[in-house]
Short mmCIF file of N, CA and C in Angstrom, two decimals:
data_model
loop_
_atom_site.label_atom_id
_atom_site.label_comp_id
_atom_site.label_asym_id
_atom_site.label_seq_id
_atom_site.Cartn_x
_atom_site.Cartn_y
_atom_site.Cartn_z
N MET A 1206 10.30 23.01 -1.14
CA MET A 1206 9.02 22.50 -0.67
C MET A 1206 8.67 21.15 -1.32
N SER A 1207 8.93 21.03 -2.63
CA SER A 1207 8.60 19.77 -3.30
C SER A 1207 9.49 18.63 -2.82
N LEU A 1208 10.74 18.96 -2.51
CA LEU A 1208 11.62 17.93 -1.95
C LEU A 1208 11.10 17.50 -0.59
N LEU A 1209 10.60 18.45 0.17
CA LEU A 1209 10.01 18.12 1.47
C LEU A 1209 8.80 17.21 1.29
N LEU A 1210 8.01 17.46 0.25
CA LEU A 1210 6.88 16.58 -0.06
C LEU A 1210 7.37 15.19 -0.43
N ARG A 1211 8.47 15.12 -1.22
CA ARG A 1211 9.03 13.82 -1.59
C ARG A 1211 9.57 13.09 -0.37
N LEU A 1212 9.86 13.82 0.68
CA LEU A 1212 10.30 13.22 1.93
C LEU A 1212 9.10 12.80 2.78
N ALA A 1213 8.09 13.66 2.85
CA ALA A 1213 6.95 13.43 3.74
C ALA A 1213 5.97 12.38 3.20
N LEU A 1214 5.74 12.37 1.91
CA LEU A 1214 4.75 11.44 1.35
C LEU A 1214 5.09 9.97 1.62
N PRO A 1215 6.32 9.54 1.37
CA PRO A 1215 6.63 8.13 1.68
C PRO A 1215 6.50 7.80 3.17
N VAL A 1216 6.86 8.75 4.03
CA VAL A 1216 6.75 8.49 5.48
C VAL A 1216 5.29 8.37 5.88
N PHE A 1217 4.46 9.27 5.38
CA PHE A 1217 3.03 9.22 5.67
C PHE A 1217 2.44 7.91 5.17
N TRP A 1218 2.78 7.54 3.93
CA TRP A 1218 2.29 6.31 3.33
C TRP A 1218 2.77 5.10 4.11
N LEU A 1219 4.04 5.11 4.53
CA LEU A 1219 4.57 4.02 5.36
C LEU A 1219 3.75 3.86 6.63
N GLY A 1220 3.44 4.97 7.28
CA GLY A 1220 2.64 4.92 8.50
C GLY A 1220 1.27 4.30 8.27
N LEU A 1221 0.63 4.70 7.18
CA LEU A 1221 -0.68 4.12 6.85
C LEU A 1221 -0.56 2.63 6.56
N LEU A 1222 0.45 2.27 5.79
CA LEU A 1222 0.66 0.86 5.42
C LEU A 1222 0.88 -0.01 6.65
N VAL A 1223 1.74 0.46 7.53
CA VAL A 1223 2.01 -0.30 8.76
C VAL A 1223 0.74 -0.38 9.60
N GLY A 1224 0.05 0.74 9.77
CA GLY A 1224 -1.15 0.77 10.60
C GLY A 1224 -2.26 -0.13 10.08
N VAL A 1225 -2.50 -0.08 8.78
CA VAL A 1225 -3.60 -0.86 8.19
C VAL A 1225 -3.21 -2.32 7.99
N SER A 1226 -2.12 -2.54 7.27
CA SER A 1226 -1.78 -3.90 6.84
C SER A 1226 -1.08 -4.74 7.89
N PHE A 1227 -0.23 -4.12 8.69
CA PHE A 1227 0.60 -4.90 9.60
C PHE A 1227 0.18 -4.81 11.05
N LEU A 1228 -0.76 -3.93 11.37
CA LEU A 1228 -1.19 -3.79 12.76
C LEU A 1228 -2.68 -4.09 12.91
N ALA A 1229 -3.52 -3.22 12.36
CA ALA A 1229 -4.97 -3.35 12.57
C ALA A 1229 -5.55 -4.63 11.98
N THR A 1230 -5.11 -4.98 10.79
CA THR A 1230 -5.69 -6.16 10.13
C THR A 1230 -5.39 -7.45 10.89
N PRO A 1231 -4.15 -7.76 11.23
CA PRO A 1231 -3.92 -9.00 11.97
C PRO A 1231 -4.58 -9.00 13.35
N VAL A 1232 -4.62 -7.85 14.00
CA VAL A 1232 -5.17 -7.78 15.36
C VAL A 1232 -6.66 -8.08 15.36
N LYS A 1233 -7.38 -7.62 14.35
CA LYS A 1233 -8.85 -7.84 14.35
C LYS A 1233 -9.19 -9.33 14.33
N PHE A 1234 -8.32 -10.15 13.76
CA PHE A 1234 -8.59 -11.59 13.71
C PHE A 1234 -8.28 -12.28 15.04
N GLN A 1235 -7.73 -11.54 15.99
CA GLN A 1235 -7.49 -12.10 17.32
C GLN A 1235 -8.62 -11.78 18.29
N ALA A 1236 -9.57 -10.97 17.87
CA ALA A 1236 -10.71 -10.63 18.73
C ALA A 1236 -11.68 -11.81 18.74
N PRO A 1237 -11.83 -12.49 19.88
CA PRO A 1237 -12.65 -13.70 19.92
C PRO A 1237 -14.13 -13.45 19.63
N SER A 1238 -14.62 -12.26 19.89
CA SER A 1238 -16.04 -11.99 19.67
C SER A 1238 -16.36 -11.59 18.24
N LEU A 1239 -15.35 -11.39 17.42
CA LEU A 1239 -15.56 -10.97 16.04
C LEU A 1239 -15.58 -12.20 15.14
N GLU A 1240 -16.75 -12.50 14.60
CA GLU A 1240 -16.89 -13.67 13.74
C GLU A 1240 -16.15 -13.46 12.42
N LEU A 1241 -15.64 -14.55 11.86
CA LEU A 1241 -14.82 -14.48 10.65
C LEU A 1241 -15.50 -13.72 9.50
N PRO A 1242 -16.77 -14.00 9.16
CA PRO A 1242 -17.37 -13.25 8.06
C PRO A 1242 -17.40 -11.74 8.31
N VAL A 1243 -17.64 -11.34 9.56
CA VAL A 1243 -17.67 -9.91 9.89
C VAL A 1243 -16.27 -9.32 9.77
N ALA A 1244 -15.27 -10.01 10.30
CA ALA A 1244 -13.89 -9.53 10.22
C ALA A 1244 -13.45 -9.40 8.76
N LEU A 1245 -13.82 -10.37 7.94
CA LEU A 1245 -13.46 -10.31 6.52
C LEU A 1245 -14.16 -9.16 5.82
N ASP A 1246 -15.42 -8.93 6.16
CA ASP A 1246 -16.16 -7.83 5.54
C ASP A 1246 -15.58 -6.48 5.94
N VAL A 1247 -15.21 -6.34 7.21
CA VAL A 1247 -14.55 -5.11 7.66
C VAL A 1247 -13.23 -4.93 6.91
N GLY A 1248 -12.48 -6.00 6.76
CA GLY A 1248 -11.22 -5.94 6.02
C GLY A 1248 -11.44 -5.54 4.57
N ARG A 1249 -12.48 -6.07 3.96
CA ARG A 1249 -12.79 -5.74 2.56
C ARG A 1249 -13.03 -4.24 2.42
N VAL A 1250 -13.83 -3.69 3.31
CA VAL A 1250 -14.15 -2.26 3.26
C VAL A 1250 -12.89 -1.43 3.56
N THR A 1251 -12.13 -1.85 4.55
CA THR A 1251 -10.90 -1.13 4.93
C THR A 1251 -9.91 -1.09 3.77
N PHE A 1252 -9.67 -2.23 3.13
CA PHE A 1252 -8.69 -2.27 2.06
C PHE A 1252 -9.18 -1.57 0.79
N ALA A 1253 -10.49 -1.54 0.58
CA ALA A 1253 -11.03 -0.77 -0.56
C ALA A 1253 -10.74 0.72 -0.36
N LEU A 1254 -10.98 1.22 0.84
CA LEU A 1254 -10.69 2.63 1.12
C LEU A 1254 -9.19 2.89 1.09
N PHE A 1255 -8.41 2.02 1.69
CA PHE A 1255 -6.97 2.19 1.72
C PHE A 1255 -6.41 2.21 0.30
N ASN A 1256 -6.95 1.37 -0.57
CA ASN A 1256 -6.52 1.34 -1.97
C ASN A 1256 -6.76 2.69 -2.63
N CYS A 1257 -7.90 3.31 -2.38
CA CYS A 1257 -8.19 4.64 -2.94
C CYS A 1257 -7.20 5.67 -2.40
N VAL A 1258 -6.92 5.62 -1.11
CA VAL A 1258 -5.97 6.54 -0.50
C VAL A 1258 -4.58 6.35 -1.12
N GLU A 1259 -4.20 5.11 -1.37
CA GLU A 1259 -2.89 4.86 -1.97
C GLU A 1259 -2.81 5.44 -3.38
N TRP A 1260 -3.89 5.38 -4.15
CA TRP A 1260 -3.87 5.99 -5.49
C TRP A 1260 -3.72 7.50 -5.40
N VAL A 1261 -4.35 8.11 -4.41
CA VAL A 1261 -4.17 9.55 -4.20
C VAL A 1261 -2.71 9.84 -3.86
N LEU A 1262 -2.10 9.01 -3.03
CA LEU A 1262 -0.70 9.20 -2.66
C LEU A 1262 0.23 9.01 -3.86
N VAL A 1263 -0.10 8.08 -4.75
CA VAL A 1263 0.69 7.93 -5.99
C VAL A 1263 0.61 9.22 -6.80
N LEU A 1264 -0.59 9.75 -6.96
CA LEU A 1264 -0.76 10.98 -7.75
C LEU A 1264 -0.03 12.15 -7.10
N LEU A 1265 -0.13 12.29 -5.79
CA LEU A 1265 0.58 13.35 -5.09
C LEU A 1265 2.09 13.19 -5.22
N SER A 1266 2.56 11.94 -5.18
CA SER A 1266 3.99 11.67 -5.34
C SER A 1266 4.47 12.02 -6.74
N ILE A 1267 3.66 11.72 -7.73
CA ILE A 1267 4.00 12.09 -9.11
C ILE A 1267 4.07 13.60 -9.24
N LEU A 1268 3.10 14.28 -8.65
CA LEU A 1268 3.09 15.74 -8.67
C LEU A 1268 4.34 16.30 -8.00
N ALA A 1269 4.70 15.76 -6.84
CA ALA A 1269 5.90 16.22 -6.13
C ALA A 1269 7.14 15.98 -6.97
N ALA A 1270 7.21 14.85 -7.66
CA ALA A 1270 8.36 14.55 -8.51
C ALA A 1270 8.40 15.47 -9.72
N LEU A 1271 7.24 15.78 -10.29
CA LEU A 1271 7.19 16.69 -11.43
C LEU A 1271 7.69 18.09 -11.04
N ILE A 1272 7.28 18.53 -9.88
CA ILE A 1272 7.64 19.88 -9.42
C ILE A 1272 9.13 19.96 -9.11
N SER A 1273 9.67 18.93 -8.49
CA SER A 1273 11.07 18.99 -8.05
C SER A 1273 12.03 18.34 -9.04
N GLY A 1274 11.52 17.83 -10.11
CA GLY A 1274 12.38 17.11 -11.04
C GLY A 1274 12.32 15.62 -10.71
N PHE A 1275 12.48 14.82 -11.73
CA PHE A 1275 12.38 13.38 -11.54
C PHE A 1275 13.74 12.78 -11.24
N PRO A 1276 14.07 12.59 -9.96
CA PRO A 1276 15.30 11.84 -9.68
C PRO A 1276 15.10 10.40 -10.16
N ARG A 1277 16.04 9.89 -10.89
CA ARG A 1277 15.88 8.58 -11.55
C ARG A 1277 15.49 7.46 -10.58
N GLY A 1278 16.25 7.27 -9.52
CA GLY A 1278 15.96 6.18 -8.60
C GLY A 1278 14.60 6.32 -7.93
N TRP A 1279 14.28 7.53 -7.53
CA TRP A 1279 13.00 7.79 -6.85
C TRP A 1279 11.85 7.51 -7.81
N SER A 1280 12.01 7.94 -9.05
CA SER A 1280 10.96 7.74 -10.06
C SER A 1280 10.77 6.26 -10.36
N LEU A 1281 11.86 5.50 -10.41
CA LEU A 1281 11.75 4.06 -10.64
C LEU A 1281 10.98 3.39 -9.51
N LEU A 1282 11.29 3.80 -8.28
CA LEU A 1282 10.57 3.23 -7.13
C LEU A 1282 9.10 3.63 -7.15
N LEU A 1283 8.82 4.85 -7.54
CA LEU A 1283 7.43 5.29 -7.64
C LEU A 1283 6.69 4.49 -8.72
N GLY A 1284 7.37 4.23 -9.83
CA GLY A 1284 6.77 3.40 -10.88
C GLY A 1284 6.49 2.00 -10.38
N LEU A 1285 7.42 1.45 -9.59
CA LEU A 1285 7.21 0.12 -8.99
C LEU A 1285 6.00 0.14 -8.07
N LEU A 1286 5.88 1.19 -7.26
CA LEU A 1286 4.72 1.30 -6.37
C LEU A 1286 3.41 1.33 -7.16
N ALA A 1287 3.39 2.12 -8.22
CA ALA A 1287 2.17 2.21 -9.04
C ALA A 1287 1.84 0.85 -9.67
N PHE A 1288 2.87 0.13 -10.11
CA PHE A 1288 2.66 -1.20 -10.69
C PHE A 1288 2.10 -2.17 -9.64
N LEU A 1289 2.69 -2.18 -8.45
CA LEU A 1289 2.22 -3.06 -7.37
C LEU A 1289 0.78 -2.72 -6.99
N LEU A 1290 0.50 -1.44 -6.92
CA LEU A 1290 -0.85 -1.00 -6.58
C LEU A 1290 -1.85 -1.40 -7.66
N ALA A 1291 -1.43 -1.32 -8.92
CA ALA A 1291 -2.31 -1.74 -10.01
C ALA A 1291 -2.59 -3.25 -9.92
N LEU A 1292 -1.56 -4.04 -9.60
CA LEU A 1292 -1.77 -5.49 -9.41
C LEU A 1292 -2.80 -5.74 -8.31
N GLN A 1293 -2.66 -5.03 -7.21
CA GLN A 1293 -3.60 -5.20 -6.11
C GLN A 1293 -5.00 -4.75 -6.51
N THR A 1294 -5.09 -3.60 -7.16
CA THR A 1294 -6.39 -3.02 -7.50
C THR A 1294 -7.17 -3.85 -8.51
N PHE A 1295 -6.50 -4.27 -9.56
CA PHE A 1295 -7.20 -4.88 -10.69
C PHE A 1295 -7.17 -6.40 -10.71
N TRP A 1296 -6.35 -7.01 -9.85
CA TRP A 1296 -6.29 -8.47 -9.82
C TRP A 1296 -6.55 -9.01 -8.42
N LEU A 1297 -5.72 -8.65 -7.46
CA LEU A 1297 -5.80 -9.30 -6.15
C LEU A 1297 -7.04 -8.90 -5.34
N LEU A 1298 -7.32 -7.61 -5.25
CA LEU A 1298 -8.50 -7.22 -4.46
C LEU A 1298 -9.79 -7.83 -5.01
N PRO A 1299 -10.02 -7.82 -6.32
CA PRO A 1299 -11.23 -8.51 -6.82
C PRO A 1299 -11.26 -10.00 -6.48
N GLU A 1300 -10.12 -10.66 -6.58
CA GLU A 1300 -10.06 -12.09 -6.23
C GLU A 1300 -10.37 -12.30 -4.75
N LEU A 1301 -9.75 -11.49 -3.90
CA LEU A 1301 -9.97 -11.63 -2.46
C LEU A 1301 -11.41 -11.25 -2.09
N ASN A 1302 -11.95 -10.24 -2.74
CA ASN A 1302 -13.34 -9.85 -2.47
C ASN A 1302 -14.31 -10.97 -2.84
N GLU A 1303 -14.02 -11.69 -3.91
CA GLU A 1303 -14.87 -12.83 -4.29
C GLU A 1303 -14.79 -13.93 -3.24
N ARG A 1304 -13.60 -14.18 -2.72
CA ARG A 1304 -13.44 -15.18 -1.65
C ARG A 1304 -14.25 -14.76 -0.42
N ILE A 1305 -14.19 -13.49 -0.09
CA ILE A 1305 -14.94 -12.98 1.07
C ILE A 1305 -16.44 -13.17 0.84
N ARG A 1306 -16.91 -12.86 -0.38
CA ARG A 1306 -18.33 -13.03 -0.69
C ARG A 1306 -18.76 -14.48 -0.48
N VAL A 1307 -17.94 -15.40 -0.93
CA VAL A 1307 -18.25 -16.83 -0.79
C VAL A 1307 -18.29 -17.21 0.69
N ILE A 1308 -17.33 -16.76 1.47
CA ILE A 1308 -17.30 -17.09 2.90
C ILE A 1308 -18.49 -16.48 3.64
N ILE A 1309 -18.85 -15.25 3.29
CA ILE A 1309 -20.00 -14.60 3.94
C ILE A 1309 -21.29 -15.37 3.67
N THR A 1310 -21.39 -16.00 2.50
CA THR A 1310 -22.59 -16.78 2.19
C THR A 1310 -22.59 -18.14 2.89
N GLY A 1311 -21.53 -18.44 3.64
CA GLY A 1311 -21.50 -19.68 4.41
C GLY A 1311 -20.75 -20.81 3.75
N GLU A 1312 -20.20 -20.59 2.59
CA GLU A 1312 -19.44 -21.63 1.91
C GLU A 1312 -17.95 -21.45 2.20
N MET A 1313 -17.18 -22.44 1.81
CA MET A 1313 -15.73 -22.33 1.97
C MET A 1313 -15.10 -22.45 0.59
N PRO A 1314 -14.42 -21.39 0.12
CA PRO A 1314 -13.81 -21.45 -1.21
C PRO A 1314 -12.58 -22.36 -1.20
N PRO A 1315 -12.16 -22.82 -2.37
CA PRO A 1315 -10.95 -23.64 -2.42
C PRO A 1315 -9.73 -22.85 -1.98
N ALA A 1316 -8.72 -23.56 -1.55
CA ALA A 1316 -7.48 -22.91 -1.11
C ALA A 1316 -6.92 -22.02 -2.21
N SER A 1317 -6.28 -20.93 -1.78
CA SER A 1317 -5.74 -19.97 -2.73
C SER A 1317 -4.51 -19.30 -2.13
N ARG A 1318 -3.64 -18.84 -2.97
CA ARG A 1318 -2.44 -18.13 -2.51
C ARG A 1318 -2.57 -16.61 -2.70
N HIS A 1319 -3.75 -16.15 -3.09
CA HIS A 1319 -3.94 -14.72 -3.34
C HIS A 1319 -3.63 -13.87 -2.11
N HIS A 1320 -4.07 -14.33 -0.95
CA HIS A 1320 -3.84 -13.55 0.26
C HIS A 1320 -2.35 -13.46 0.57
N MET A 1321 -1.64 -14.56 0.42
CA MET A 1321 -0.20 -14.58 0.67
C MET A 1321 0.52 -13.65 -0.31
N PHE A 1322 0.08 -13.67 -1.57
CA PHE A 1322 0.70 -12.81 -2.58
C PHE A 1322 0.42 -11.33 -2.26
N TYR A 1323 -0.80 -11.03 -1.79
CA TYR A 1323 -1.14 -9.66 -1.41
C TYR A 1323 -0.22 -9.21 -0.27
N ALA A 1324 -0.03 -10.06 0.72
CA ALA A 1324 0.84 -9.72 1.85
C ALA A 1324 2.28 -9.52 1.38
N LEU A 1325 2.73 -10.33 0.44
CA LEU A 1325 4.07 -10.17 -0.11
C LEU A 1325 4.21 -8.82 -0.81
N LEU A 1326 3.19 -8.43 -1.57
CA LEU A 1326 3.23 -7.13 -2.23
C LEU A 1326 3.23 -5.99 -1.21
N GLU A 1327 2.54 -6.17 -0.09
CA GLU A 1327 2.57 -5.16 0.96
C GLU A 1327 3.98 -4.99 1.53
N MET A 1328 4.70 -6.11 1.67
CA MET A 1328 6.08 -6.04 2.14
C MET A 1328 6.97 -5.34 1.12
N VAL A 1329 6.78 -5.64 -0.16
CA VAL A 1329 7.56 -4.99 -1.20
C VAL A 1329 7.25 -3.49 -1.24
N LYS A 1330 5.96 -3.13 -1.07
CA LYS A 1330 5.60 -1.71 -1.00
C LYS A 1330 6.28 -1.05 0.19
N PHE A 1331 6.31 -1.73 1.32
CA PHE A 1331 6.97 -1.19 2.51
C PHE A 1331 8.43 -0.88 2.22
N LEU A 1332 9.14 -1.85 1.64
CA LEU A 1332 10.56 -1.67 1.34
C LEU A 1332 10.77 -0.57 0.29
N THR A 1333 9.88 -0.51 -0.69
CA THR A 1333 9.98 0.52 -1.73
C THR A 1333 9.79 1.91 -1.14
N LEU A 1334 8.78 2.06 -0.29
CA LEU A 1334 8.54 3.35 0.36
C LEU A 1334 9.71 3.74 1.26
N LEU A 1335 10.26 2.76 1.95
CA LEU A 1335 11.42 3.02 2.80
C LEU A 1335 12.60 3.51 1.94
N GLY A 1336 12.80 2.88 0.80
CA GLY A 1336 13.84 3.32 -0.13
C GLY A 1336 13.61 4.73 -0.63
N MET A 1337 12.36 5.06 -0.96
CA MET A 1337 12.05 6.41 -1.41
C MET A 1337 12.32 7.43 -0.31
N PHE A 1338 11.95 7.07 0.91
CA PHE A 1338 12.20 7.97 2.03
C PHE A 1338 13.70 8.18 2.24
N ILE A 1339 14.47 7.10 2.22
CA ILE A 1339 15.92 7.21 2.43
C ILE A 1339 16.56 8.07 1.35
N MET A 1340 16.17 7.85 0.09
CA MET A 1340 16.71 8.66 -1.00
C MET A 1340 16.40 10.14 -0.79
N SER A 1341 15.17 10.43 -0.42
CA SER A 1341 14.77 11.83 -0.21
C SER A 1341 15.47 12.42 1.01
N ALA A 1342 15.61 11.63 2.06
CA ALA A 1342 16.28 12.12 3.27
C ALA A 1342 17.74 12.44 2.99
N LEU A 1343 18.40 11.59 2.22
CA LEU A 1343 19.80 11.85 1.86
C LEU A 1343 19.91 13.11 1.02
N ARG A 1344 19.00 13.27 0.09
CA ARG A 1344 19.01 14.48 -0.76
C ARG A 1344 18.70 15.71 0.08
N PHE A 1345 17.72 15.60 0.96
CA PHE A 1345 17.32 16.73 1.80
C PHE A 1345 18.46 17.12 2.75
N SER A 1346 19.16 16.14 3.30
CA SER A 1346 20.23 16.43 4.25
C SER A 1346 21.47 17.02 3.57
N SER A 1347 21.59 16.82 2.26
CA SER A 1347 22.76 17.36 1.56
C SER A 1347 22.54 18.78 1.02
N LEU A 1348 21.33 19.31 1.18
CA LEU A 1348 21.06 20.68 0.72
C LEU A 1348 21.78 21.70 1.60
N PRO A 1349 22.29 22.75 1.00
CA PRO A 1349 22.93 23.80 1.82
C PRO A 1349 21.89 24.49 2.69
N ARG A 1350 22.28 24.82 3.89
CA ARG A 1350 21.40 25.50 4.84
C ARG A 1350 21.64 27.00 4.78
N ARG A 1351 20.61 27.75 5.00
CA ARG A 1351 20.74 29.21 5.04
C ARG A 1351 21.00 29.68 6.43
#
C-alpha cells in the first residue's frame, strides 16, 4: 500500500502542477476582459493555496517513504522537492506578492527575474516528480504478483 502511495502521490502532484502552473495560469492572462491587477491577484491567491497543498503532499510523501522504507534515490528527490518548495515559500512567493501589491496600487515595479526563476523551479519540480514516479513505477512493476 505504501509503495502504491509512493506511486500515486507524485502523479497526483504532477497533475496539480501542470493544471495550475502550466495550464490555468498562462491561460488567464489571455482573457481580454481580465485586467492585469485582477489576474495577478487571482494568481497570488491560487499560488498561496497551491503552496499549502504542496506542503501537505511533501508531508504525505515523507509518511509514505517512512512506511515503505526510504529508497535512496526517491528520498533524495523528495528532499530536492522540499528544498525547492521552501525556496518558493520563503523567498520567491513573498517577492512576487510584493510586486503584485505594487502593481495593484497602480505603480510599476522595477524589472525582476523572480517570476522567471519561479517558473524554472516549477520545471525542476515537474522533472523531479516525474523521476519519483518513474522510480516508483519501476519498483512497483518488479514486485511479484499473487
